[in-house]
Tab-separated table of C-alpha atoms in Angstrom:
chain	number	residue	atom	x	y	z
A	1270	MET	CA	115.981	120.739	118.429
A	1271	ALA	CA	116.940	117.593	120.270
A	1272	GLU	CA	119.634	115.015	119.722
A	1273	TYR	CA	118.990	111.277	119.913
A	1274	ILE	CA	121.471	108.422	120.012
A	1275	LEU	CA	119.586	105.480	118.538
A	1276	ASP	CA	120.029	101.978	117.240
A	1277	ALA	CA	118.292	101.350	113.915
A	1278	SER	CA	116.219	98.630	115.602
A	1279	GLU	CA	114.608	101.355	117.776
A	1280	LEU	CA	113.385	103.556	114.928
A	1281	LYS	CA	109.959	101.940	114.601
A	1282	GLU	CA	109.090	102.388	118.270
A	1283	ARG	CA	110.778	105.769	118.744
A	1284	ALA	CA	109.793	107.571	115.517
A	1285	LYS	CA	106.982	109.416	117.327
A	1286	GLU	CA	109.597	111.147	119.519
A	1287	LEU	CA	111.453	112.574	116.532
A	1288	HIS	CA	110.728	115.950	114.959
A	1289	ALA	CA	112.005	117.655	111.811
A	1290	GLY	CA	115.362	119.238	112.585
A	1291	ASP	CA	116.299	116.850	115.392
A	1292	ARG	CA	119.737	115.279	115.175
A	1293	VAL	CA	120.052	111.502	115.234
A	1294	ILE	CA	123.277	109.585	115.798
A	1295	LEU	CA	122.401	106.200	114.325
A	1296	SER	CA	124.056	102.831	114.851
A	1297	GLY	CA	122.941	99.330	113.901
A	1298	VAL	CA	121.768	97.433	110.825
A	1299	VAL	CA	120.421	99.257	107.775
A	1300	TYR	CA	120.035	98.172	104.153
A	1301	THR	CA	121.245	100.026	101.075
A	1302	SER	CA	118.836	100.216	98.176
A	1303	ARG	CA	118.335	102.537	95.224
A	1304	ASP	CA	115.727	102.787	92.485
A	1305	ALA	CA	116.646	99.642	90.506
A	1306	ALA	CA	116.574	97.514	93.672
A	1307	HIS	CA	113.375	99.219	94.857
A	1308	LYS	CA	111.680	98.290	91.583
A	1309	ARG	CA	112.633	94.638	92.139
A	1310	ILE	CA	111.518	94.666	95.771
A	1311	VAL	CA	108.117	96.058	94.794
A	1312	LYS	CA	107.799	93.395	92.102
A	1313	LEU	CA	108.588	90.695	94.687
A	1314	ILE	CA	105.897	92.118	96.977
A	1315	GLU	CA	103.354	92.168	94.143
A	1316	GLU	CA	104.210	88.586	93.160
A	1317	GLY	CA	104.359	87.256	96.718
A	1318	GLY	CA	108.076	86.497	96.459
A	1319	GLU	CA	110.624	86.330	99.236
A	1320	LEU	CA	112.156	89.694	100.074
A	1321	PRO	CA	115.911	90.097	100.612
A	1322	PHE	CA	115.260	91.438	104.138
A	1323	ASP	CA	112.301	91.857	106.476
A	1324	LEU	CA	110.710	95.255	105.873
A	1325	ASP	CA	109.033	95.338	109.284
A	1326	GLY	CA	110.997	97.853	111.332
A	1327	ALA	CA	113.773	98.113	108.733
A	1328	CYS	CA	115.697	101.200	107.688
A	1329	ILE	CA	116.783	101.722	104.073
A	1330	TYR	CA	119.731	103.941	103.203
A	1331	TYR	CA	119.495	105.295	99.664
A	1332	ALA	CA	123.092	104.671	98.694
A	1333	GLY	CA	125.120	102.783	96.113
A	1334	PRO	CA	128.433	102.270	97.893
A	1335	THR	CA	131.587	101.956	95.844
A	1336	PRO	CA	133.805	98.866	96.211
A	1337	ALA	CA	135.734	98.640	99.450
A	1338	PRO	CA	139.398	99.590	99.427
A	1339	HIS	CA	141.733	96.960	100.869
A	1340	GLY	CA	141.175	96.558	104.604
A	1341	LEU	CA	137.929	98.557	104.788
A	1342	PRO	CA	134.322	97.267	104.860
A	1343	ILE	CA	133.023	99.718	102.237
A	1344	GLY	CA	134.027	102.414	99.775
A	1345	SER	CA	132.425	105.818	99.464
A	1346	CYS	CA	128.880	105.622	100.804
A	1347	GLY	CA	127.070	108.923	100.418
A	1348	PRO	CA	123.308	109.345	100.088
A	1349	THR	CA	121.602	109.507	96.717
A	1350	THR	CA	118.678	111.743	95.813
A	1351	SER	CA	115.656	110.280	97.557
A	1352	GLY	CA	113.066	111.490	95.062
A	1353	ARG	CA	113.940	108.632	92.701
A	1354	MET	CA	112.506	106.217	95.280
A	1355	ASP	CA	109.251	108.168	95.727
A	1356	PRO	CA	107.201	105.885	93.415
A	1357	PHE	CA	108.115	102.884	95.586
A	1358	ALA	CA	108.394	104.284	99.122
A	1359	PRO	CA	104.681	104.432	100.105
A	1360	LEU	CA	104.222	100.688	99.518
A	1361	LEU	CA	107.385	99.844	101.467
A	1362	LEU	CA	106.279	102.081	104.335
A	1363	ASP	CA	102.836	100.435	104.311
A	1364	LYS	CA	104.614	97.047	104.541
A	1365	GLY	CA	106.444	98.106	107.717
A	1366	LEU	CA	109.520	100.105	106.699
A	1367	ALA	CA	110.366	102.287	109.703
A	1368	ALA	CA	112.849	104.740	108.231
A	1369	MET	CA	114.635	105.940	105.134
A	1370	ILE	CA	117.960	107.756	104.862
A	1371	GLY	CA	118.767	109.942	101.883
A	1372	LYS	CA	119.008	113.522	100.702
A	1373	GLY	CA	116.503	115.993	99.341
A	1374	GLY	CA	112.757	116.435	99.625
A	1375	ARG	CA	110.005	113.871	99.126
A	1376	ASP	CA	106.688	114.030	97.308
A	1377	LYS	CA	103.297	114.298	99.016
A	1378	GLY	CA	102.590	110.562	98.687
A	1379	VAL	CA	105.738	109.700	100.611
A	1380	CYS	CA	105.068	112.366	103.248
A	1381	ASP	CA	101.530	111.032	103.720
A	1382	ALA	CA	102.862	107.455	104.042
A	1383	ILE	CA	105.433	108.583	106.632
A	1384	VAL	CA	102.646	110.101	108.735
A	1385	ARG	CA	100.249	107.174	108.170
A	1386	ASN	CA	102.855	104.629	109.272
A	1387	ASN	CA	104.565	106.588	112.080
A	1388	ALA	CA	107.832	106.396	110.166
A	1389	VAL	CA	110.690	108.872	109.695
A	1390	TYR	CA	112.855	110.218	106.886
A	1391	LEU	CA	116.431	110.964	107.918
A	1392	CYS	CA	118.834	113.093	105.916
A	1393	ALA	CA	122.548	112.520	105.490
A	1394	VAL	CA	125.021	115.089	104.208
A	1395	GLY	CA	125.462	114.843	100.462
A	1396	GLY	CA	128.933	115.030	98.946
A	1397	ALA	CA	130.569	113.458	101.974
A	1398	GLY	CA	130.532	109.768	100.975
A	1399	ALA	CA	134.079	109.109	102.173
A	1400	LEU	CA	133.218	110.518	105.596
A	1401	ALA	CA	129.944	108.554	105.738
A	1402	ALA	CA	131.899	105.375	104.971
A	1403	LYS	CA	133.857	105.864	108.205
A	1404	CYS	CA	130.608	105.135	110.075
A	1405	VAL	CA	130.152	101.749	108.352
A	1406	LYS	CA	131.657	98.897	110.357
A	1407	GLU	CA	130.352	95.949	108.290
A	1408	CYS	CA	128.998	95.476	104.797
A	1409	LYS	CA	127.568	92.366	103.144
A	1410	GLU	CA	125.949	92.203	99.723
A	1411	ILE	CA	122.674	90.285	100.146
A	1412	ALA	CA	120.581	90.651	96.971
A	1413	PHE	CA	120.453	91.661	93.306
A	1414	PHE	CA	124.173	91.117	92.809
A	1415	ASP	CA	123.899	91.961	89.110
A	1416	LEU	CA	123.197	95.597	90.031
A	1417	GLY	CA	126.810	96.135	91.127
A	1418	CYS	CA	127.146	99.086	93.474
A	1419	GLU	CA	123.342	99.356	93.519
A	1420	SER	CA	122.837	95.825	94.876
A	1421	VAL	CA	121.165	95.529	98.267
A	1422	LYS	CA	123.685	95.481	101.083
A	1423	ARG	CA	123.297	94.892	104.791
A	1424	ILE	CA	125.488	97.418	106.546
A	1425	VAL	CA	126.203	98.046	110.200
A	1426	LEU	CA	126.495	101.696	111.132
A	1427	ASP	CA	128.369	103.143	114.080
A	1428	LYS	CA	127.428	106.684	115.115
A	1429	PHE	CA	126.219	107.930	111.721
A	1430	PRO	CA	125.139	111.609	112.065
A	1431	LEU	CA	121.732	112.409	110.538
A	1432	ILE	CA	119.015	115.064	110.664
A	1433	VAL	CA	115.284	114.295	110.786
A	1434	GLY	CA	114.035	115.645	107.456
A	1435	ILE	CA	110.383	114.554	107.668
A	1436	ASP	CA	108.675	113.294	110.795
A	1437	CYS	CA	105.448	111.386	111.435
A	1438	HIS	CA	103.775	114.567	112.751
A	1439	SER	CA	103.829	116.187	109.253
A	1440	GLY	CA	106.920	118.197	110.142
A	1441	SER	CA	109.348	118.773	107.287
A	1442	LEU	CA	112.544	120.652	106.661
A	1443	PHE	CA	111.527	120.922	103.009
A	1444	GLU	CA	108.236	122.800	103.303
A	1445	LYS	CA	108.220	126.503	102.589
A	1446	HIS	CA	106.540	128.572	105.265
A	1447	GLU	CA	105.521	132.034	104.088
């Protein structure tokens, strides 16, 4: 297993280097989005509407951060279960999404879309939202404000530790090998 120190802007071009089990220390801009926001983004795509951020090369973190305590950019910011985004993820990957951050396995359609688009699925440690928040240096709510903590936010990460869960070579930490 290798370790990579990457900026989120590099994920699209460097995904082919990553393999399931590799460690990634990620910095840079990512967007938070959960199932309610994903549903709206897909609807905007289907209707030809303007998206809240450019999907091409983007990284989505499946998180619904809590409000920021005084003096901090964000509250608790742990990953949510990625499977809830599985109905939406293949389309977003086909539209240029480079990476997703979450926890747990993904369905076959998502795995196929990761391979097809040379993307990557990164896993964060669940249950450690307060620690994850220490890696967030900036946070700005940018879309779907009515969704509260599940609104889309643009966050800037600094040295966020992740593990490659599913790579674009069909490697997965979630497959059972017998």
